[in-house]
Every structure is written in structure tokens, then in C-alpha cells.
Amino acid sequence: MKIMLIGASAAGKTTLIQSLSNEEIRYDKTQAVEYIGNFIDTPGEYMQQRGYWGPLTITSHDADIICFVQDSSSEDCWFSPGSANKFSKPVVGIATKTDKDESNLRRAHSYLALAGCTTVFDVSAYTGDGIPELVDNLHAMLEKYQKDNARRYEDGYFD
Ligand SMILES: Nc1nc2c(ncn2[C@@H]2O[C@H](COP(=O)(O)OP(=O)(O)OP(=O)(O)O)[C@@H](O)[C@H]2O)c(=O)[nH]1
Ligand SMILES: [Mg+2]
């Protein structure tokens, strides 16, 4: 089961994966699509530059859940309105960096709602705030997705 993270560069995708994986937090610029355990990490540039939308869409076919990641301390929003609808998987929003003084959750939630996310989680990879709730919900969503799509995983489905 795979969870794919999409969001602008420096939104906090890689750091969030490190936190969710109980790894040491260290800056590591994502240069290409990376499969890390249950996660698919993507470079921010892939959603910020139209030329990369194709690879991003193709990669999403490997994912069971897509996460749109928005830096809650940033005024910038790179998600096109309704862009969650172009994926054939559940898309959840994640507002990151809630520990920062500049964090504005109202703004981050409105950006993610406009992008088409109906559920949004607030997290700080630095303090761990919101991480347990996110983990619980992702587990529940993965279970539901697997149950709803059980037939697809059966041998002979495509025969
Ligand atoms: N204060 C604070 N800083 C964070 C948090 N999460 C990430 N950062 C910082 O934000 C910067 C960018 O984080 P990354 O996780 O590399 O961002 P990314 O979305 O993976 O960026 P790309 O790989 O360029 O797409 C780093 O300096 C992180 O240390 C957080 O929860 N709180
Ligand atoms: Mg990264």
C-alpha cells in the first residue's frame, strides 16, 4: 500500500515522511520521484512545472492515497483549483509546519479546500503535533481502500 505526497518545493513532504517513519529529521532535497517504504515522495518541481504533470499522474497510479501537502506558513499556493479531482484515488490535505509563528491554518485549509481536499490534517514534523492523528487516519483509509478494492487484488481479475 502506497501513500504519495504532492506539494510545492519546501512544503515539508520529505521531512514529514522522515517523521512518519521515525527517522532522524534532516534536510534532503528531493530530486526525483522516490519510493520510500510505504511512501512515494515527489519533488515539488513536479507539480510546480506543467511539463512534469505527466510523470506525476503516471506515478499516482501506483498510489492508494494521495496527500496534497501545503506549508501552513506560506502565502503561496501552487495547487490549481479542483486539481484533486484529476486523481482516481482519495486525496487528503496536509497542512505542515504548524509550529511556526507564521503558520496560518485558516489560509492553508482554504487553499487545500479550493484544491478539492475534503479532509485536512494539521501537522508539525518538528514537534510531532498531529502526527498520531494523521497515522491513525491514513491506516483507516488504507484499510477501507483495500476492502473496497479487494476484487482488484484477486488473481484473474483482468482475465
Ligand atoms: N519549522 C518547521 N520546518 C519544517 C517542518 N517540516 C519541514 N520543515 C523545513 O522545511 C524545509 C523543506 O522541507 P522538505 O521536507 O525538504 O520539503 P519538500 O516538500 O520535501 O521539498 P522538495 O523536496 O523540494 O519538494 C526544510 O528546511 C525543513 O527542515 C516543520 O514541521 N516545521
Ligand atoms: Mg522533498
Tab-separated table of C-alpha atoms and ligand atoms in Angstrom:
chain	number	residue	atom	x	y	z
A	1	MET	CA	0.000	0.000	0.000
A	2	LYS	CA	1.431	3.336	-1.008
A	3	ILE	CA	0.863	6.933	0.066
A	4	MET	CA	2.026	9.578	-2.401
A	5	LEU	CA	2.921	13.107	-1.314
A	6	ILE	CA	2.499	16.035	-3.697
A	7	GLY	CA	3.171	19.696	-2.946
A	8	ALA	CA	5.397	22.662	-3.696
A	9	SER	CA	9.114	22.571	-3.066
A	10	ALA	CA	9.910	23.070	0.652
A	11	ALA	CA	6.302	22.288	1.658
A	12	GLY	CA	7.732	19.681	4.039
A	13	LYS	CA	6.962	16.403	2.236
A	14	THR	CA	10.299	14.662	2.802
A	15	THR	CA	10.545	15.847	6.412
A	16	LEU	CA	7.020	14.557	7.048
A	17	ILE	CA	7.969	11.139	5.636
A	18	GLN	CA	11.017	11.114	7.938
A	19	SER	CA	8.781	11.929	10.911
A	20	LEU	CA	6.186	9.292	9.944
A	21	SER	CA	8.990	6.739	9.535
A	22	ASN	CA	10.519	7.635	12.921
A	23	GLU	CA	13.712	8.678	11.203
A	24	GLU	CA	16.121	11.431	12.119
A	25	ILE	CA	14.938	14.766	10.652
A	26	ARG	CA	17.497	16.087	8.185
A	27	TYR	CA	17.207	18.219	5.071
A	28	ASP	CA	17.388	16.137	1.910
A	29	LYS	CA	16.228	17.844	-1.295
A	30	THR	CA	14.109	15.510	-3.397
A	31	GLN	CA	15.480	15.419	-6.941
A	32	ALA	CA	13.340	12.666	-8.451
A	33	VAL	CA	10.329	10.505	-7.620
A	34	GLU	CA	11.431	8.284	-4.731
A	35	TYR	CA	9.769	5.150	-3.360
A	36	ILE	CA	10.487	5.064	0.374
A	37	GLY	CA	8.799	2.183	2.194
A	38	ASN	CA	5.048	2.844	2.080
A	39	PHE	CA	5.571	6.350	0.706
A	40	ILE	CA	6.117	7.887	-2.689
A	41	ASP	CA	7.987	11.181	-2.343
A	42	THR	CA	7.940	13.646	-5.231
A	43	PRO	CA	9.986	16.764	-5.972
A	44	GLY	CA	7.994	19.984	-5.564
A	45	GLU	CA	9.009	20.958	-9.062
A	46	TYR	CA	6.888	18.108	-10.462
A	47	MET	CA	3.669	19.902	-9.520
A	48	GLN	CA	5.070	23.407	-9.987
A	49	GLN	CA	6.099	22.800	-13.614
A	50	ARG	CA	3.470	21.657	-16.067
A	51	GLY	CA	5.972	19.620	-18.065
A	52	TYR	CA	6.171	17.170	-15.173
A	53	TRP	CA	2.444	16.689	-14.644
A	54	GLY	CA	2.528	13.595	-16.888
A	55	PRO	CA	5.084	11.711	-14.767
A	56	LEU	CA	3.239	12.803	-11.626
A	57	THR	CA	-0.056	11.447	-12.938
A	58	ILE	CA	1.501	8.169	-14.094
A	59	THR	CA	3.216	7.719	-10.720
A	60	SER	CA	-0.103	8.310	-8.933
A	61	HIS	CA	-1.339	5.045	-10.457
A	62	ASP	CA	0.996	3.252	-8.015
A	63	ALA	CA	-0.530	5.041	-5.016
A	64	ASP	CA	-3.544	4.143	-2.882
A	65	ILE	CA	-3.844	7.549	-1.233
A	66	ILE	CA	-2.603	10.927	-2.448
A	67	CYS	CA	-1.662	13.665	0.039
A	68	PHE	CA	-1.646	17.306	-1.025
A	69	VAL	CA	0.937	18.986	1.218
A	70	GLN	CA	0.649	22.716	1.928
A	71	ASP	CA	3.129	24.726	4.027
A	72	SER	CA	0.831	26.474	6.527
A	73	SER	CA	3.396	29.265	6.991
A	74	SER	CA	3.486	30.122	3.287
A	75	GLU	CA	1.319	32.633	1.464
A	76	ASP	CA	1.926	30.738	-1.769
A	77	CYS	CA	-0.433	28.121	-3.110
A	78	TRP	CA	0.607	26.013	-6.094
A	79	PHE	CA	-2.445	23.762	-6.306
A	80	SER	CA	-4.803	24.535	-9.162
A	81	PRO	CA	-8.450	24.779	-8.075
A	82	GLY	CA	-10.067	21.350	-8.257
A	83	SER	CA	-6.779	19.608	-9.052
A	84	ALA	CA	-7.524	16.796	-6.552
A	85	ASN	CA	-10.214	15.633	-8.955
A	86	LYS	CA	-7.755	14.600	-11.608
A	87	PHE	CA	-6.565	11.698	-9.465
A	88	SER	CA	-8.543	8.483	-9.331
A	89	LYS	CA	-7.533	7.919	-5.685
A	90	PRO	CA	-8.656	9.537	-2.417
A	91	VAL	CA	-6.850	12.864	-1.925
A	92	VAL	CA	-6.314	14.257	1.581
A	93	GLY	CA	-4.831	17.606	2.515
A	94	ILE	CA	-1.980	18.077	4.971
A	95	ALA	CA	-1.063	21.480	6.419
A	96	THR	CA	2.566	21.355	7.581
A	97	LYS	CA	4.847	23.438	9.834
A	98	THR	CA	2.138	24.245	12.390
A	99	ASP	CA	4.912	25.014	14.917
A	100	LYS	CA	5.981	28.145	13.054
A	101	ASP	CA	4.873	31.607	14.233
A	102	GLU	CA	3.844	32.425	10.661
A	103	SER	CA	1.609	29.338	10.456
A	104	ASN	CA	-1.882	30.291	9.281
A	105	LEU	CA	-4.147	27.241	9.333
A	106	ARG	CA	-7.208	29.087	8.082
A	107	ARG	CA	-5.326	30.132	4.953
A	108	ALA	CA	-3.792	26.669	4.433
A	109	HIS	CA	-7.195	24.981	4.823
A	110	SER	CA	-8.805	27.320	2.308
A	111	TYR	CA	-6.028	26.612	-0.237
A	112	LEU	CA	-6.464	22.853	0.237
A	113	ALA	CA	-10.271	23.065	0.131
A	114	LEU	CA	-10.043	25.007	-3.136
A	115	ALA	CA	-7.766	22.272	-4.495
A	116	GLY	CA	-10.531	19.765	-3.728
A	117	CYS	CA	-9.406	18.199	-0.426
A	118	THR	CA	-12.371	17.422	1.797
A	119	THR	CA	-10.222	16.238	4.726
A	120	VAL	CA	-7.245	18.175	6.047
A	121	PHE	CA	-4.762	17.236	8.790
A	122	ASP	CA	-2.517	19.729	10.598
A	123	VAL	CA	0.980	18.542	11.449
A	124	SER	CA	4.407	19.615	12.588
A	125	ALA	CA	7.198	17.221	11.702
A	126	TYR	CA	9.403	19.117	14.168
A	127	THR	CA	7.233	18.847	17.292
A	128	GLY	CA	5.228	15.756	16.259
A	129	ASP	CA	1.928	17.590	16.728
A	130	GLY	CA	-0.843	15.970	14.692
A	131	ILE	CA	1.334	13.037	13.572
A	132	PRO	CA	-0.515	10.289	15.574
A	133	GLU	CA	-3.905	11.501	14.262
A	134	LEU	CA	-2.563	11.511	10.696
A	135	VAL	CA	-1.158	7.978	11.088
A	136	ASP	CA	-4.459	6.641	12.509
A	137	ASN	CA	-6.479	8.195	9.700
A	138	LEU	CA	-4.126	7.016	6.956
A	139	HIS	CA	-4.311	3.466	8.356
A	140	ALA	CA	-8.114	3.610	8.417
A	141	MET	CA	-8.241	4.989	4.864
A	142	LEU	CA	-5.836	2.346	3.557
A	143	GLU	CA	-7.906	-0.414	5.155
A	144	LYS	CA	-11.105	0.939	3.634
A	145	TYR	CA	-9.477	1.388	0.227
A	146	GLN	CA	-8.122	-2.168	0.309
A	147	LYS	CA	-11.544	-3.548	1.319
A	148	ASP	CA	-13.414	-1.537	-1.323
A	149	ASN	CA	-10.957	-2.635	-3.998
A	150	ALA	CA	-10.384	-6.216	-2.833
A	151	ARG	CA	-11.519	-7.662	-6.184
A	152	ARG	CA	-8.754	-5.772	-7.996
A	153	TYR	CA	-6.099	-7.621	-5.996
A	154	GLU	CA	-7.544	-11.045	-6.766
A	155	ASP	CA	-5.755	-13.301	-9.235
A	156	GLY	CA	-7.539	-13.420	-12.550
A	157	TYR	CA	-9.311	-10.051	-12.206
A	158	PHE	CA	-8.006	-8.954	-15.584
A	159	ASP	CA	-8.547	-12.337	-17.338
B	1	LIG	N1	9.538	24.631	11.378
B	1	LIG	C1	9.337	23.558	10.605
B	1	LIG	N2	10.091	23.388	9.496
B	1	LIG	C2	9.854	22.300	8.718
B	1	LIG	C3	8.839	21.349	9.032
B	1	LIG	N3	8.824	20.413	8.069
B	1	LIG	C4	9.800	20.764	7.202
B	1	LIG	N4	10.435	21.883	7.585
B	1	LIG	C5	11.588	22.521	6.915
B	1	LIG	O1	11.200	22.961	5.619
B	1	LIG	C6	12.273	22.797	4.692
B	1	LIG	C7	11.797	21.984	3.495
B	1	LIG	O2	11.405	20.685	3.923
B	1	LIG	P1	11.370	19.430	2.941
B	1	LIG	O3	10.764	18.314	3.716
B	1	LIG	O4	12.695	19.182	2.343
B	1	LIG	O5	10.380	19.942	1.815
B	1	LIG	P2	9.904	19.140	0.495
B	1	LIG	O6	8.458	19.399	0.366
B	1	LIG	O7	10.329	17.726	0.573
B	1	LIG	O8	10.698	19.914	-0.646
B	1	LIG	P3	11.177	19.346	-2.103
B	1	LIG	O9	11.996	18.108	-1.855
B	1	LIG	O10	11.997	20.479	-2.643
B	1	LIG	O11	9.959	19.106	-2.915
B	1	LIG	C8	13.401	22.101	5.454
B	1	LIG	O12	14.340	23.075	5.859
B	1	LIG	C9	12.708	21.515	6.674
B	1	LIG	O13	13.552	21.397	7.799
B	1	LIG	C10	8.065	21.556	10.226
B	1	LIG	O14	7.162	20.802	10.599
B	1	LIG	N5	8.361	22.676	10.961
B	2	MG	MG	11.472	16.598	-0.626
